[in-house]
Tab-separated table of N, CA and C in Angstrom:
chain	number	residue	atom	x	y	z
A	3	MET	N	188.631	216.602	145.503
A	3	MET	CA	188.352	215.265	145.026
A	3	MET	C	188.441	214.315	146.219
A	4	ILE	N	187.498	213.390	146.271
A	4	ILE	CA	187.500	212.380	147.330
A	4	ILE	C	187.788	211.027	146.695
A	5	ARG	N	188.771	210.333	147.259
A	5	ARG	CA	189.167	209.006	146.772
A	5	ARG	C	188.948	208.000	147.887
A	6	GLN	N	188.243	206.918	147.572
A	6	GLN	CA	188.072	205.824	148.526
A	6	GLN	C	188.992	204.701	148.088
A	7	ILE	N	189.895	204.296	148.975
A	7	ILE	CA	190.970	203.376	148.612
A	7	ILE	C	190.919	202.134	149.495
A	8	THR	N	191.030	200.970	148.855
A	8	THR	CA	191.172	199.702	149.568
A	8	THR	C	192.398	198.996	149.023
A	9	TYR	N	193.144	198.383	149.911
A	9	TYR	CA	194.368	197.682	149.521
A	9	TYR	C	194.111	196.194	149.354
A	10	ASP	N	194.865	195.597	148.446
A	10	ASP	CA	194.758	194.161	148.177
A	10	ASP	C	196.161	193.584	148.144
A	11	PRO	N	196.561	192.802	149.147
A	11	PRO	CA	195.768	192.331	150.278
A	11	PRO	C	195.497	193.463	151.272
A	12	PRO	N	194.460	193.291	152.116
A	12	PRO	CA	194.101	194.332	153.084
A	12	PRO	C	195.242	194.622	154.061
A	13	LEU	N	195.313	195.860	154.489
A	13	LEU	CA	196.318	196.270	155.473
A	13	LEU	C	195.756	196.116	156.879
A	14	PRO	N	196.619	195.859	157.860
A	14	PRO	CA	196.149	195.861	159.248
A	14	PRO	C	195.849	197.295	159.706
A	15	LEU	N	195.106	197.405	160.778
A	15	LEU	CA	194.695	198.695	161.321
A	15	LEU	C	195.878	199.640	161.516
A	16	THR	N	196.967	199.145	162.084
A	16	THR	CA	198.117	200.019	162.365
A	16	THR	C	198.703	200.620	161.093
A	17	MET	N	198.699	199.860	160.017
A	17	MET	CA	199.253	200.396	158.766
A	17	MET	C	198.324	201.444	158.157
A	18	TYR	N	197.002	201.249	158.291
A	18	TYR	CA	196.070	202.282	157.825
A	18	TYR	C	196.248	203.561	158.636
A	19	ARG	N	196.493	203.420	159.946
A	19	ARG	CA	196.727	204.609	160.778
A	19	ARG	C	198.016	205.316	160.361
A	20	GLU	N	199.042	204.541	160.078
A	20	GLU	CA	200.314	205.110	159.624
A	20	GLU	C	200.124	205.824	158.285
A	21	LEU	N	199.396	205.198	157.375
A	21	LEU	CA	199.105	205.803	156.074
A	21	LEU	C	198.368	207.125	156.257
A	22	ALA	N	197.358	207.142	157.123
A	22	ALA	CA	196.598	208.364	157.382
A	22	ALA	C	197.503	209.459	157.945
A	23	ALA	N	198.423	209.089	158.826
A	23	ALA	CA	199.350	210.069	159.402
A	23	ALA	C	200.260	210.656	158.330
A	24	HIS	N	200.757	209.818	157.440
A	24	HIS	CA	201.627	210.313	156.370
A	24	HIS	C	200.870	211.229	155.415
A	25	LEU	N	199.675	210.821	155.003
A	25	LEU	CA	198.895	211.648	154.077
A	25	LEU	C	198.477	212.959	154.730
A	26	GLY	N	198.213	212.917	156.032
A	26	GLY	CA	197.803	214.114	156.750
A	26	GLY	C	198.877	215.183	156.830
A	27	GLN	N	200.114	214.823	156.531
A	27	GLN	CA	201.200	215.801	156.526
A	27	GLN	C	201.191	216.660	155.267
A	28	LEU	N	200.435	216.239	154.253
A	28	LEU	CA	200.330	217.037	153.034
A	28	LEU	C	199.273	218.115	153.262
A	29	GLU	N	199.614	219.351	152.964
A	29	GLU	CA	198.731	220.476	153.249
A	29	GLU	C	197.373	220.326	152.561
A	30	GLY	N	196.325	220.379	153.378
A	30	GLY	CA	194.964	220.331	152.858
A	30	GLY	C	194.394	218.940	152.661
A	31	VAL	N	195.229	217.903	152.766
A	31	VAL	CA	194.760	216.525	152.572
A	31	VAL	C	194.199	216.009	153.898
A	32	THR	N	192.977	215.476	153.859
A	32	THR	CA	192.368	214.891	155.049
A	32	THR	C	192.013	213.435	154.768
A	33	THR	N	191.965	212.639	155.829
A	33	THR	CA	191.682	211.212	155.674
A	33	THR	C	190.628	210.768	156.678
A	34	GLU	N	189.988	209.667	156.340
A	34	GLU	CA	189.025	209.034	157.238
A	34	GLU	C	189.163	207.530	157.055
A	35	LEU	N	189.360	206.805	158.159
A	35	LEU	CA	189.429	205.350	158.090
A	35	LEU	C	188.013	204.797	157.998
A	36	LEU	N	187.814	203.846	157.105
A	36	LEU	CA	186.496	203.253	156.883
A	36	LEU	C	186.422	201.909	157.596
A	37	PRO	N	185.532	201.771	158.580
A	37	PRO	CA	185.454	200.519	159.334
A	37	PRO	C	184.965	199.361	158.472
A	38	GLN	N	185.355	198.182	158.870
A	38	GLN	CA	184.920	196.960	158.192
A	38	GLN	C	183.399	196.847	158.306
A	39	THR	N	182.735	196.458	157.245
A	39	THR	CA	181.272	196.381	157.246
A	39	THR	C	180.744	194.963	157.420
A	40	SER	N	181.622	194.002	157.498
A	40	SER	CA	181.200	192.610	157.638
A	40	SER	C	180.527	192.379	158.993
A	41	ASP	N	179.455	191.605	159.004
A	41	ASP	CA	178.770	191.267	160.248
A	41	ASP	C	179.512	190.194	161.033
A	42	ARG	N	180.378	189.478	160.353
A	42	ARG	CA	181.101	188.368	160.970
A	42	ARG	C	182.510	188.812	161.351
A	43	PHE	N	182.892	188.606	162.600
A	43	PHE	CA	184.239	188.973	163.034
A	43	PHE	C	185.216	187.880	162.629
A	44	ASP	N	186.343	188.305	162.104
A	44	ASP	CA	187.378	187.365	161.677
A	44	ASP	C	188.716	187.891	162.182
A	45	TYR	N	189.388	187.121	163.036
A	45	TYR	CA	190.669	187.550	163.600
A	45	TYR	C	191.718	187.803	162.529
A	46	SER	N	191.621	187.113	161.418
A	46	SER	CA	192.636	187.271	160.374
A	46	SER	C	192.333	188.434	159.432
A	47	ALA	N	191.166	189.044	159.558
A	47	ALA	CA	190.792	190.162	158.683
A	47	ALA	C	191.114	191.493	159.361
A	48	SER	N	191.308	192.512	158.552
A	48	SER	CA	191.569	193.841	159.082
A	48	SER	C	190.293	194.431	159.671
A	49	GLN	N	190.450	195.271	160.688
A	49	GLN	CA	189.303	195.973	161.265
A	49	GLN	C	188.882	197.139	160.379
A	50	ILE	N	189.711	197.465	159.410
A	50	ILE	CA	189.466	198.601	158.530
A	50	ILE	C	189.240	198.100	157.109
A	51	MET	N	188.196	198.628	156.460
A	51	MET	CA	187.890	198.250	155.084
A	51	MET	C	188.752	199.043	154.094
A	52	GLY	N	189.026	200.304	154.445
A	52	GLY	CA	189.785	201.154	153.538
A	52	GLY	C	189.976	202.531	154.138
A	53	ILE	N	190.377	203.457	153.286
A	53	ILE	CA	190.622	204.828	153.726
A	53	ILE	C	190.023	205.777	152.695
A	54	ARG	N	189.399	206.832	153.192
A	54	ARG	CA	188.866	207.872	152.315
A	54	ARG	C	189.828	209.050	152.398
A	55	VAL	N	190.269	209.509	151.251
A	55	VAL	CA	191.249	210.595	151.181
A	55	VAL	C	190.618	211.771	150.453
A	56	GLN	N	190.564	212.916	151.125
A	56	GLN	CA	190.044	214.118	150.484
A	56	GLN	C	191.229	214.980	150.077
A	57	VAL	N	191.310	215.222	148.772
A	57	VAL	CA	192.422	215.976	148.193
A	57	VAL	C	191.893	217.339	147.759
A	58	PRO	N	192.502	218.427	148.228
A	58	PRO	CA	192.001	219.746	147.852
A	58	PRO	C	192.245	220.042	146.373
A	59	GLN	N	191.334	220.804	145.811
A	59	GLN	CA	191.525	221.243	144.437
A	59	GLN	C	192.737	222.178	144.410
A	60	GLY	N	193.536	222.084	143.384
A	60	GLY	CA	194.706	222.936	143.281
A	60	GLY	C	195.890	222.452	144.099
A	61	LEU	N	195.891	221.167	144.459
A	61	LEU	CA	197.044	220.615	145.169
A	61	LEU	C	198.270	220.771	144.269
A	62	PRO	N	199.352	221.346	144.783
A	62	PRO	CA	200.543	221.529	143.949
A	62	PRO	C	201.017	220.204	143.347
A	63	PRO	N	201.550	220.232	142.127
A	63	PRO	CA	201.985	219.004	141.455
A	63	PRO	C	202.954	218.162	142.289
A	64	ARG	N	203.874	218.789	142.980
A	64	ARG	CA	204.838	218.028	143.788
A	64	ARG	C	204.127	217.301	144.928
A	65	ALA	N	203.159	217.967	145.568
A	65	ALA	CA	202.401	217.333	146.649
A	65	ALA	C	201.562	216.182	146.107
A	66	ALA	N	200.984	216.342	144.919
A	66	ALA	CA	200.203	215.267	144.294
A	66	ALA	C	201.096	214.067	143.993
A	67	GLU	N	202.317	214.340	143.572
A	67	GLU	CA	203.281	213.267	143.294
A	67	GLU	C	203.642	212.523	144.585
A	68	ILE	N	203.864	213.266	145.658
A	68	ILE	CA	204.186	212.655	146.954
A	68	ILE	C	203.012	211.820	147.443
A	69	LEU	N	201.793	212.324	147.277
A	69	LEU	CA	200.602	211.583	147.679
A	69	LEU	C	200.558	210.230	146.972
A	70	GLU	N	200.802	210.219	145.675
A	70	GLU	CA	200.795	208.963	144.912
A	70	GLU	C	201.910	208.025	145.379
A	71	GLN	N	203.081	208.580	145.668
A	71	GLN	CA	204.187	207.755	146.153
A	71	GLN	C	203.831	207.099	147.483
A	72	ILE	N	203.194	207.860	148.371
A	72	ILE	CA	202.796	207.309	149.669
A	72	ILE	C	201.783	206.188	149.473
A	73	LEU	N	200.765	206.419	148.651
A	73	LEU	CA	199.742	205.394	148.426
A	73	LEU	C	200.353	204.119	147.857
A	74	HIS	N	201.260	204.248	146.904
A	74	HIS	CA	201.869	203.068	146.282
A	74	HIS	C	202.872	202.366	147.200
A	75	TYR	N	203.432	203.089	148.153
A	75	TYR	CA	204.383	202.487	149.088
A	75	TYR	C	203.737	201.337	149.866
A	76	TYR	N	202.453	201.473	150.170
A	76	TYR	CA	201.758	200.477	150.988
A	76	TYR	C	201.233	199.290	150.188
A	77	GLY	N	201.407	199.288	148.884
A	77	GLY	CA	201.025	198.124	148.083
A	77	GLY	C	200.008	198.431	147.005
A	78	SER	N	199.470	197.365	146.426
A	78	SER	CA	198.471	197.483	145.363
A	78	SER	C	197.132	197.884	145.969
A	79	PHE	N	196.460	198.805	145.296
A	79	PHE	CA	195.178	199.252	145.830
A	79	PHE	C	194.165	199.460	144.723
A	80	HIS	N	192.905	199.469	145.149
A	80	HIS	CA	191.784	199.782	144.273
A	80	HIS	C	191.231	201.119	144.732
A	81	GLN	N	190.736	201.900	143.788
A	81	GLN	CA	190.287	203.242	144.124
A	81	GLN	C	188.950	203.540	143.471
A	82	ILE	N	188.108	204.235	144.218
A	82	ILE	CA	186.864	204.779	143.686
A	82	ILE	C	186.939	206.279	143.913
A	83	THR	N	186.688	207.058	142.876
A	83	THR	CA	186.660	208.508	143.020
A	83	THR	C	185.220	208.930	143.255
A	84	LEU	N	184.997	209.625	144.360
A	84	LEU	CA	183.634	210.054	144.715
A	84	LEU	C	183.403	211.493	144.326
C-alpha cells in the first residue's frame, strides 16, 4: 500500500527527513519526500510538500502500530492512499 501524507501545518524539510529516517527503520517500509510544486518561492513555506510511504503487504500488526505512532507524533496529517 502506498500512502501520500501531508502535514497541517506543514513540516520543515529537516522534520520530513527525520520522519523518513524513523519510518525507514521499519522492515520493508520505504519513503520518498515529495518536493513542493509551487512556482513561487516562499521563505516561510516548507521545501517539501509531503512524504510518500510504501508499506509492504503483510506488515506485522506491531510494526503497523509503530508506523501509526510515528506518523501521529509529528502532528495532524492528511492522507491519500494510492
